[in-house]
Amino acid sequence: MTAAASPPEVLRAPLVVEFPFTRSLGPVQSAFLTGLRERVVLGVTTSDGKVMVPPVEYDPVTADEIRDLVEVSATGTVTTWAWNGEPRPQQPLATPFAWVLVRLDGADTAILHALDAPGPESVATGMRVRIRWATDRVGAITDIACFEPDDTPADPTDAPQASPRAAPHDGVFTDAVTGIVAEARLDYTYSPGRAQTAYINALSERRTVGERCPSCHKVYVPPRGACPTCGVATTDRVEVGPAGTVTTYCIVNIKARNLDIEVPYVYAHIALDGADLALHGRIGGIPYDQVRMGLRVEPVWTEGGRHPDHYRPTGEPDADYDVYKELI
Ligand SMILES: [Zn+2]
């Protein structure tokens, strides 16, 4: 039986980027979120008298600092909307809902949030809505659970309510919210493409392959499938390394979360023999303050590792600067 060679399978895998983003709030955002905790919505007045909700710290026209907080209403008008038929995890509502921009009564700008509505036919630009407050409020945008339809007519004067509120550091709010942790999560299905699939498959055999540009003859490692200089596809697969040369490096003094590596350690650009592009790797097996440009290194694999754990000195004489000066 004869069979045509089938094209190599291109890898695909889920890739989740997830991290807690911790930020301090500053006086304006602190007042806004502390206000939400107390079921009060605060905007900020710009130099031309407009009220912005959510508030910002700098005037969008003059760039001046703005700090004049004013309370606006918990009711407002939808200025535009989009239906979300398939809510994703951690969105404001688990059932289908509308994303809405709502101009709260007393505000000149609109705030983005969710509107709890039975279906898109019950949502319209111009409809009246009101805030549904979360039962447990902590000083976060989620203290507004969502908006819901409201049959109260708009205030005909539609002016900011008269009572300016001072920022929490002036003592209006006790126990002000000064920072938040925003959980960031990005879900991807990642396909590395043909060139990197070959690179990853070769790594599983502890080999490193790059691809050569047919025009300038540079060998790219890891290969991206095209030469960024010539703009042509790279097709000629080339095995490089395993040894290489440190072209430049830095000493890491900050311990990363979830990385069990003692600091200080050295992270380096390493040009594998035969490659025209340096890749990144950690240098071990040598005191950090003895690592140098031109140091010859080789990969160290750990059991089950999908890439070299680190690189260590080979003991060869250092490479001549002229050999790697184009690879720094
Ligand atoms: Zn090229």
Short mmCIF file of C-alpha atoms and ligand atoms in Angstrom, two decimals:
data_model
loop_
_atom_site.label_atom_id
_atom_site.label_comp_id
_atom_site.label_asym_id
_atom_site.label_seq_id
_atom_site.Cartn_x
_atom_site.Cartn_y
_atom_site.Cartn_z
CA MET A 1 0.00 0.00 0.00
CA THR A 2 1.27 3.46 -0.80
CA ALA A 3 0.22 6.58 0.97
CA ALA A 4 0.83 10.21 0.22
CA ALA A 5 2.69 11.99 2.99
CA SER A 6 0.08 13.71 5.11
CA PRO A 7 0.81 17.31 6.10
CA PRO A 8 2.26 17.56 9.60
CA GLU A 9 -0.34 18.28 12.23
CA VAL A 10 -0.23 21.83 13.57
CA LEU A 11 -0.44 22.01 17.37
CA ARG A 12 -3.30 23.66 19.23
CA ALA A 13 -3.67 24.07 22.96
CA PRO A 14 -5.64 26.12 25.47
CA LEU A 15 -3.67 29.06 26.79
CA VAL A 16 -4.92 30.91 29.86
CA VAL A 17 -3.27 34.11 30.98
CA GLU A 18 -4.45 34.86 34.50
CA PHE A 19 -3.14 37.23 37.13
CA PRO A 20 -4.37 39.46 39.94
CA PHE A 21 -3.78 43.10 39.06
CA THR A 22 -3.36 45.17 42.21
CA ARG A 23 -3.71 48.91 41.88
CA SER A 24 -4.03 51.88 44.17
CA LEU A 25 -6.90 54.21 43.42
CA GLY A 26 -5.94 57.82 44.07
CA PRO A 27 -8.42 60.29 45.55
CA VAL A 28 -11.02 60.32 42.74
CA GLN A 29 -11.40 56.59 42.10
CA SER A 30 -11.19 55.99 45.83
CA ALA A 31 -14.15 58.32 46.38
CA PHE A 32 -16.09 56.75 43.50
CA LEU A 33 -15.71 53.16 44.71
CA THR A 34 -16.16 54.05 48.37
CA GLY A 35 -19.32 55.87 47.32
CA LEU A 36 -20.65 52.77 45.56
CA ARG A 37 -20.14 50.83 48.76
CA GLU A 38 -22.42 53.40 50.44
CA ARG A 39 -24.91 53.31 47.51
CA VAL A 40 -23.87 56.77 46.36
CA VAL A 41 -22.72 57.52 42.80
CA LEU A 42 -20.15 60.29 42.53
CA GLY A 43 -19.08 62.12 39.42
CA VAL A 44 -16.47 64.80 38.95
CA THR A 45 -17.01 68.31 37.58
CA THR A 46 -14.74 69.43 34.75
CA SER A 47 -13.52 73.00 34.29
CA ASP A 48 -16.32 73.70 31.78
CA GLY A 49 -18.94 72.48 34.23
CA LYS A 50 -19.62 69.02 32.81
CA VAL A 51 -20.15 66.11 35.19
CA MET A 52 -18.29 62.95 34.29
CA VAL A 53 -19.46 59.57 35.57
CA PRO A 54 -17.45 57.45 36.06
CA PRO A 55 -15.14 60.19 37.29
CA VAL A 56 -11.66 60.78 35.91
CA GLU A 57 -8.70 62.44 37.57
CA TYR A 58 -7.74 64.88 34.82
CA ASP A 59 -9.85 67.22 32.72
CA PRO A 60 -10.08 65.70 29.21
CA VAL A 61 -9.93 69.18 27.65
CA THR A 62 -7.44 71.11 29.78
CA ALA A 63 -5.60 68.14 31.38
CA ASP A 64 -5.89 69.96 34.72
CA GLU A 65 -6.34 67.91 37.86
CA ILE A 66 -10.03 67.75 38.77
CA ARG A 67 -11.24 66.88 42.22
CA ASP A 68 -14.75 68.42 42.57
CA LEU A 69 -16.94 65.44 43.30
CA VAL A 70 -20.70 65.66 42.96
CA GLU A 71 -23.38 63.13 43.67
CA VAL A 72 -25.57 62.03 40.77
CA SER A 73 -28.73 59.97 40.68
CA ALA A 74 -29.03 56.18 40.69
CA THR A 75 -31.47 56.47 37.77
CA GLY A 76 -30.61 57.32 34.21
CA THR A 77 -31.21 56.90 30.49
CA VAL A 78 -29.75 54.29 28.12
CA THR A 79 -27.77 56.04 25.39
CA THR A 80 -26.84 52.89 23.47
CA TRP A 81 -26.75 49.16 24.02
CA ALA A 82 -25.78 45.73 22.67
CA TRP A 83 -27.35 42.38 23.49
CA ASN A 84 -25.13 39.71 25.04
CA GLY A 85 -26.84 36.38 24.42
CA GLU A 86 -24.06 34.21 25.84
CA PRO A 87 -22.65 35.58 29.08
CA ARG A 88 -19.16 34.43 29.94
CA PRO A 89 -17.91 33.50 33.41
CA GLN A 90 -17.52 36.49 35.75
CA GLN A 91 -19.64 38.81 33.64
CA PRO A 92 -22.16 40.77 35.72
CA LEU A 93 -25.11 38.43 35.06
CA ALA A 94 -25.25 34.70 34.37
CA THR A 95 -28.38 35.04 32.21
CA PRO A 96 -28.42 36.83 28.80
CA PHE A 97 -28.36 40.60 29.30
CA ALA A 98 -27.72 43.89 27.53
CA TRP A 99 -24.51 45.86 27.76
CA VAL A 100 -25.69 49.43 28.16
CA LEU A 101 -24.23 52.89 28.29
CA VAL A 102 -26.26 54.77 30.89
CA ARG A 103 -26.21 58.53 31.38
CA LEU A 104 -27.21 58.88 35.01
CA ASP A 105 -29.44 61.83 35.87
CA GLY A 106 -27.09 64.69 36.73
CA ALA A 107 -24.23 63.35 34.60
CA ASP A 108 -23.07 64.44 31.15
CA THR A 109 -21.28 61.21 30.27
CA ALA A 110 -22.41 57.59 30.28
CA ILE A 111 -21.23 54.61 32.31
CA LEU A 112 -20.94 51.10 30.88
CA HIS A 113 -22.74 48.34 32.73
CA ALA A 114 -25.18 45.45 32.36
CA LEU A 115 -28.96 45.75 32.08
CA ASP A 116 -31.07 42.86 33.34
CA ALA A 117 -33.78 42.47 30.68
CA PRO A 118 -35.74 39.46 29.43
CA GLY A 119 -34.66 39.91 25.82
CA PRO A 120 -33.38 42.40 23.24
CA GLU A 121 -36.96 43.38 22.34
CA SER A 122 -37.32 44.90 25.82
CA VAL A 123 -34.23 47.15 25.46
CA ALA A 124 -34.22 50.49 23.69
CA THR A 125 -32.06 53.57 23.46
CA GLY A 126 -33.73 56.23 25.60
CA MET A 127 -35.28 53.79 28.06
CA ARG A 128 -35.18 54.66 31.75
CA VAL A 129 -33.13 52.44 34.06
CA ARG A 130 -32.01 52.41 37.67
CA ILE A 131 -29.17 50.82 39.58
CA ARG A 132 -29.76 47.49 41.26
CA TRP A 133 -27.30 47.50 44.15
CA ALA A 134 -25.44 44.36 45.16
CA THR A 135 -26.42 43.00 48.56
CA ASP A 136 -22.83 42.78 49.77
CA ARG A 137 -20.85 45.84 48.73
CA VAL A 138 -17.10 46.11 49.10
CA GLY A 139 -16.12 49.26 47.19
CA ALA A 140 -15.94 47.92 43.63
CA ILE A 141 -17.75 48.48 40.33
CA THR A 142 -19.54 45.19 41.05
CA ASP A 143 -21.33 46.98 43.91
CA ILE A 144 -23.62 47.97 41.05
CA ALA A 145 -25.02 44.48 40.44
CA CYS A 146 -26.59 45.71 37.20
CA PHE A 147 -29.19 48.14 35.91
CA GLU A 148 -32.88 47.31 35.69
CA PRO A 149 -35.77 49.00 33.84
CA ASP A 150 -37.28 51.95 35.72
CA ASP A 151 -40.61 53.59 35.06
CA THR A 152 -39.77 56.84 36.83
CA PRO A 153 -39.75 59.72 34.32
CA ALA A 154 -36.52 61.64 33.87
CA ASP A 155 -35.98 64.67 36.08
CA PRO A 156 -36.88 67.52 33.71
CA THR A 157 -34.15 69.79 35.06
CA ASP A 158 -31.59 67.00 34.71
CA ALA A 159 -29.08 68.99 36.68
CA PRO A 160 -26.45 67.68 39.03
CA GLN A 161 -27.87 67.38 42.48
CA ALA A 162 -26.82 70.21 44.66
CA SER A 163 -24.77 68.49 47.31
CA PRO A 164 -21.10 68.33 46.40
CA ARG A 165 -19.37 65.55 48.28
CA ALA A 166 -15.87 65.83 49.52
CA ALA A 167 -13.29 63.16 48.81
CA PRO A 168 -12.92 60.52 51.51
CA HIS A 169 -9.65 61.93 52.77
CA ASP A 170 -11.67 64.97 53.81
CA GLY A 171 -13.52 62.74 56.21
CA VAL A 172 -16.90 62.25 54.55
CA PHE A 173 -16.39 58.53 54.16
CA THR A 174 -14.72 56.56 56.86
CA ASP A 175 -12.68 53.52 55.96
CA ALA A 176 -12.23 54.60 52.34
CA VAL A 177 -11.33 52.05 49.69
CA THR A 178 -7.77 52.85 48.64
CA GLY A 179 -6.90 49.90 46.39
CA ILE A 180 -8.46 47.11 44.40
CA VAL A 181 -7.40 43.74 43.09
CA ALA A 182 -8.75 43.16 39.60
CA GLU A 183 -8.61 39.52 38.55
CA ALA A 184 -7.49 39.50 34.93
CA ARG A 185 -8.08 36.35 32.89
CA LEU A 186 -7.68 35.85 29.15
CA ASP A 187 -8.72 32.56 27.54
CA TYR A 188 -7.11 31.70 24.24
CA THR A 189 -6.87 28.71 21.98
CA TYR A 190 -3.31 29.05 20.79
CA SER A 191 -1.98 27.56 17.60
CA PRO A 192 1.73 28.16 17.15
CA GLY A 193 1.57 27.57 13.39
CA ARG A 194 3.60 25.27 11.18
CA ALA A 195 7.09 26.57 12.00
CA GLN A 196 6.75 26.64 15.77
CA THR A 197 4.94 23.29 15.76
CA ALA A 198 8.10 21.78 14.24
CA TYR A 199 10.19 23.66 16.81
CA ILE A 200 8.09 22.37 19.74
CA ASN A 201 7.99 18.81 18.39
CA ALA A 202 11.78 18.84 18.03
CA LEU A 203 12.14 20.09 21.63
CA SER A 204 10.28 16.95 22.74
CA GLU A 205 13.29 15.05 21.33
CA ARG A 206 15.68 17.54 22.98
CA ARG A 207 16.64 19.01 19.62
CA THR A 208 16.39 22.66 18.57
CA VAL A 209 15.36 23.48 15.01
CA GLY A 210 15.15 26.83 13.32
CA GLU A 211 14.28 27.87 9.79
CA ARG A 212 16.52 29.53 7.23
CA CYS A 213 15.44 32.47 5.11
CA PRO A 214 15.89 31.58 1.41
CA SER A 215 16.81 35.20 0.67
CA CYS A 216 19.19 36.44 3.40
CA HIS A 217 20.09 32.93 4.67
CA LYS A 218 19.61 33.87 8.33
CA VAL A 219 18.48 31.03 10.59
CA TYR A 220 15.67 32.05 12.94
CA VAL A 221 15.28 30.28 16.28
CA PRO A 222 12.53 29.95 17.37
CA PRO A 223 11.21 30.09 13.82
CA ARG A 224 8.20 32.30 13.09
CA GLY A 225 7.55 31.01 9.58
CA ALA A 226 8.73 34.15 7.82
CA CYS A 227 11.79 36.37 7.66
CA PRO A 228 10.96 39.72 9.27
CA THR A 229 13.64 41.45 7.15
CA CYS A 230 12.90 39.96 3.72
CA GLY A 231 9.19 39.28 4.21
CA VAL A 232 9.38 35.83 2.65
CA ALA A 233 8.38 32.44 4.05
CA THR A 234 11.13 30.38 5.67
CA THR A 235 10.98 26.74 4.67
CA ASP A 236 14.46 25.30 5.04
CA ARG A 237 14.53 23.60 8.46
CA VAL A 238 17.91 23.61 10.22
CA GLU A 239 19.00 21.96 13.45
CA VAL A 240 21.07 24.28 15.64
CA GLY A 241 22.99 24.02 18.92
CA PRO A 242 22.89 22.37 21.31
CA ALA A 243 25.69 24.62 22.60
CA GLY A 244 25.67 28.37 22.21
CA THR A 245 27.16 31.68 23.27
CA VAL A 246 25.91 34.22 25.80
CA THR A 247 25.57 37.43 23.79
CA THR A 248 24.20 39.61 26.59
CA TYR A 249 22.56 39.05 29.96
CA CYS A 250 20.97 40.61 33.01
CA ILE A 251 21.09 39.76 36.71
CA VAL A 252 17.63 39.18 38.17
CA ASN A 253 17.23 40.35 41.76
CA ILE A 254 13.44 40.21 42.06
CA LYS A 255 11.89 36.90 42.96
CA ALA A 256 8.93 36.04 40.73
CA ARG A 257 5.79 34.53 42.18
CA ASN A 258 5.41 30.80 41.46
CA LEU A 259 9.03 30.54 40.28
CA ASP A 260 11.21 28.51 42.59
CA ILE A 261 14.53 30.10 41.59
CA GLU A 262 16.84 31.70 44.14
CA VAL A 263 17.83 35.27 43.38
CA PRO A 264 20.10 36.66 42.17
CA TYR A 265 20.31 34.66 38.97
CA VAL A 266 21.28 35.43 35.39
CA TYR A 267 18.93 35.52 32.42
CA ALA A 268 20.72 35.69 29.11
CA HIS A 269 20.41 36.00 25.38
CA ILE A 270 21.99 32.84 23.98
CA ALA A 271 22.90 32.44 20.33
CA LEU A 272 22.85 28.71 19.68
CA ASP A 273 25.54 27.54 17.26
CA GLY A 274 24.17 27.92 13.74
CA ALA A 275 21.42 30.36 14.73
CA ASP A 276 21.25 33.99 13.63
CA LEU A 277 18.95 35.05 16.44
CA ALA A 278 19.51 34.74 20.16
CA LEU A 279 16.93 33.07 22.38
CA HIS A 280 16.38 33.57 26.11
CA GLY A 281 17.51 31.26 28.86
CA ARG A 282 18.61 31.13 32.48
CA ILE A 283 22.28 30.53 33.19
CA GLY A 284 23.18 28.10 36.00
CA GLY A 285 26.16 26.13 37.18
CA ILE A 286 28.28 29.27 37.61
CA PRO A 287 28.17 32.10 40.18
CA TYR A 288 25.96 34.87 38.83
CA ASP A 289 28.76 37.44 38.97
CA GLN A 290 31.03 35.33 36.77
CA VAL A 291 28.65 35.18 33.80
CA ARG A 292 29.97 37.23 30.89
CA MET A 293 29.37 38.01 27.25
CA GLY A 294 30.94 35.34 25.07
CA LEU A 295 30.52 32.59 27.70
CA ARG A 296 29.99 29.22 25.99
CA VAL A 297 26.99 27.33 27.37
CA GLU A 298 24.96 24.15 26.78
CA PRO A 299 21.40 23.21 27.71
CA VAL A 300 20.52 21.27 30.86
CA TRP A 301 17.32 19.24 30.66
CA THR A 302 15.30 18.03 33.59
CA GLU A 303 13.25 14.85 33.57
CA GLY A 304 9.99 15.51 31.72
CA GLY A 305 11.04 19.07 30.82
CA ARG A 306 9.58 20.46 27.59
CA HIS A 307 12.45 22.89 27.13
CA PRO A 308 15.92 23.28 28.64
CA ASP A 309 15.67 24.11 32.34
CA HIS A 310 18.75 26.31 32.07
CA TYR A 311 22.12 26.56 30.34
CA ARG A 312 25.49 25.88 31.98
CA PRO A 313 29.08 26.61 30.95
CA THR A 314 30.66 24.09 28.58
CA GLY A 315 34.19 24.90 29.79
CA GLU A 316 35.29 25.98 26.30
CA PRO A 317 37.19 29.25 25.86
CA ASP A 318 34.93 32.30 25.50
CA ALA A 319 33.74 33.12 22.01
CA ASP A 320 35.38 35.99 20.20
CA TYR A 321 33.26 39.16 20.23
CA ASP A 322 33.33 39.40 16.43
CA VAL A 323 31.61 36.02 16.21
CA TYR A 324 28.46 37.12 18.04
CA LYS A 325 28.44 40.93 17.84
CA GLU A 326 25.55 40.88 15.35
CA LEU A 327 23.44 38.73 17.67
CA ILE A 328 23.25 40.91 20.77
ZN ZN B 1 15.64 37.07 5.10
#
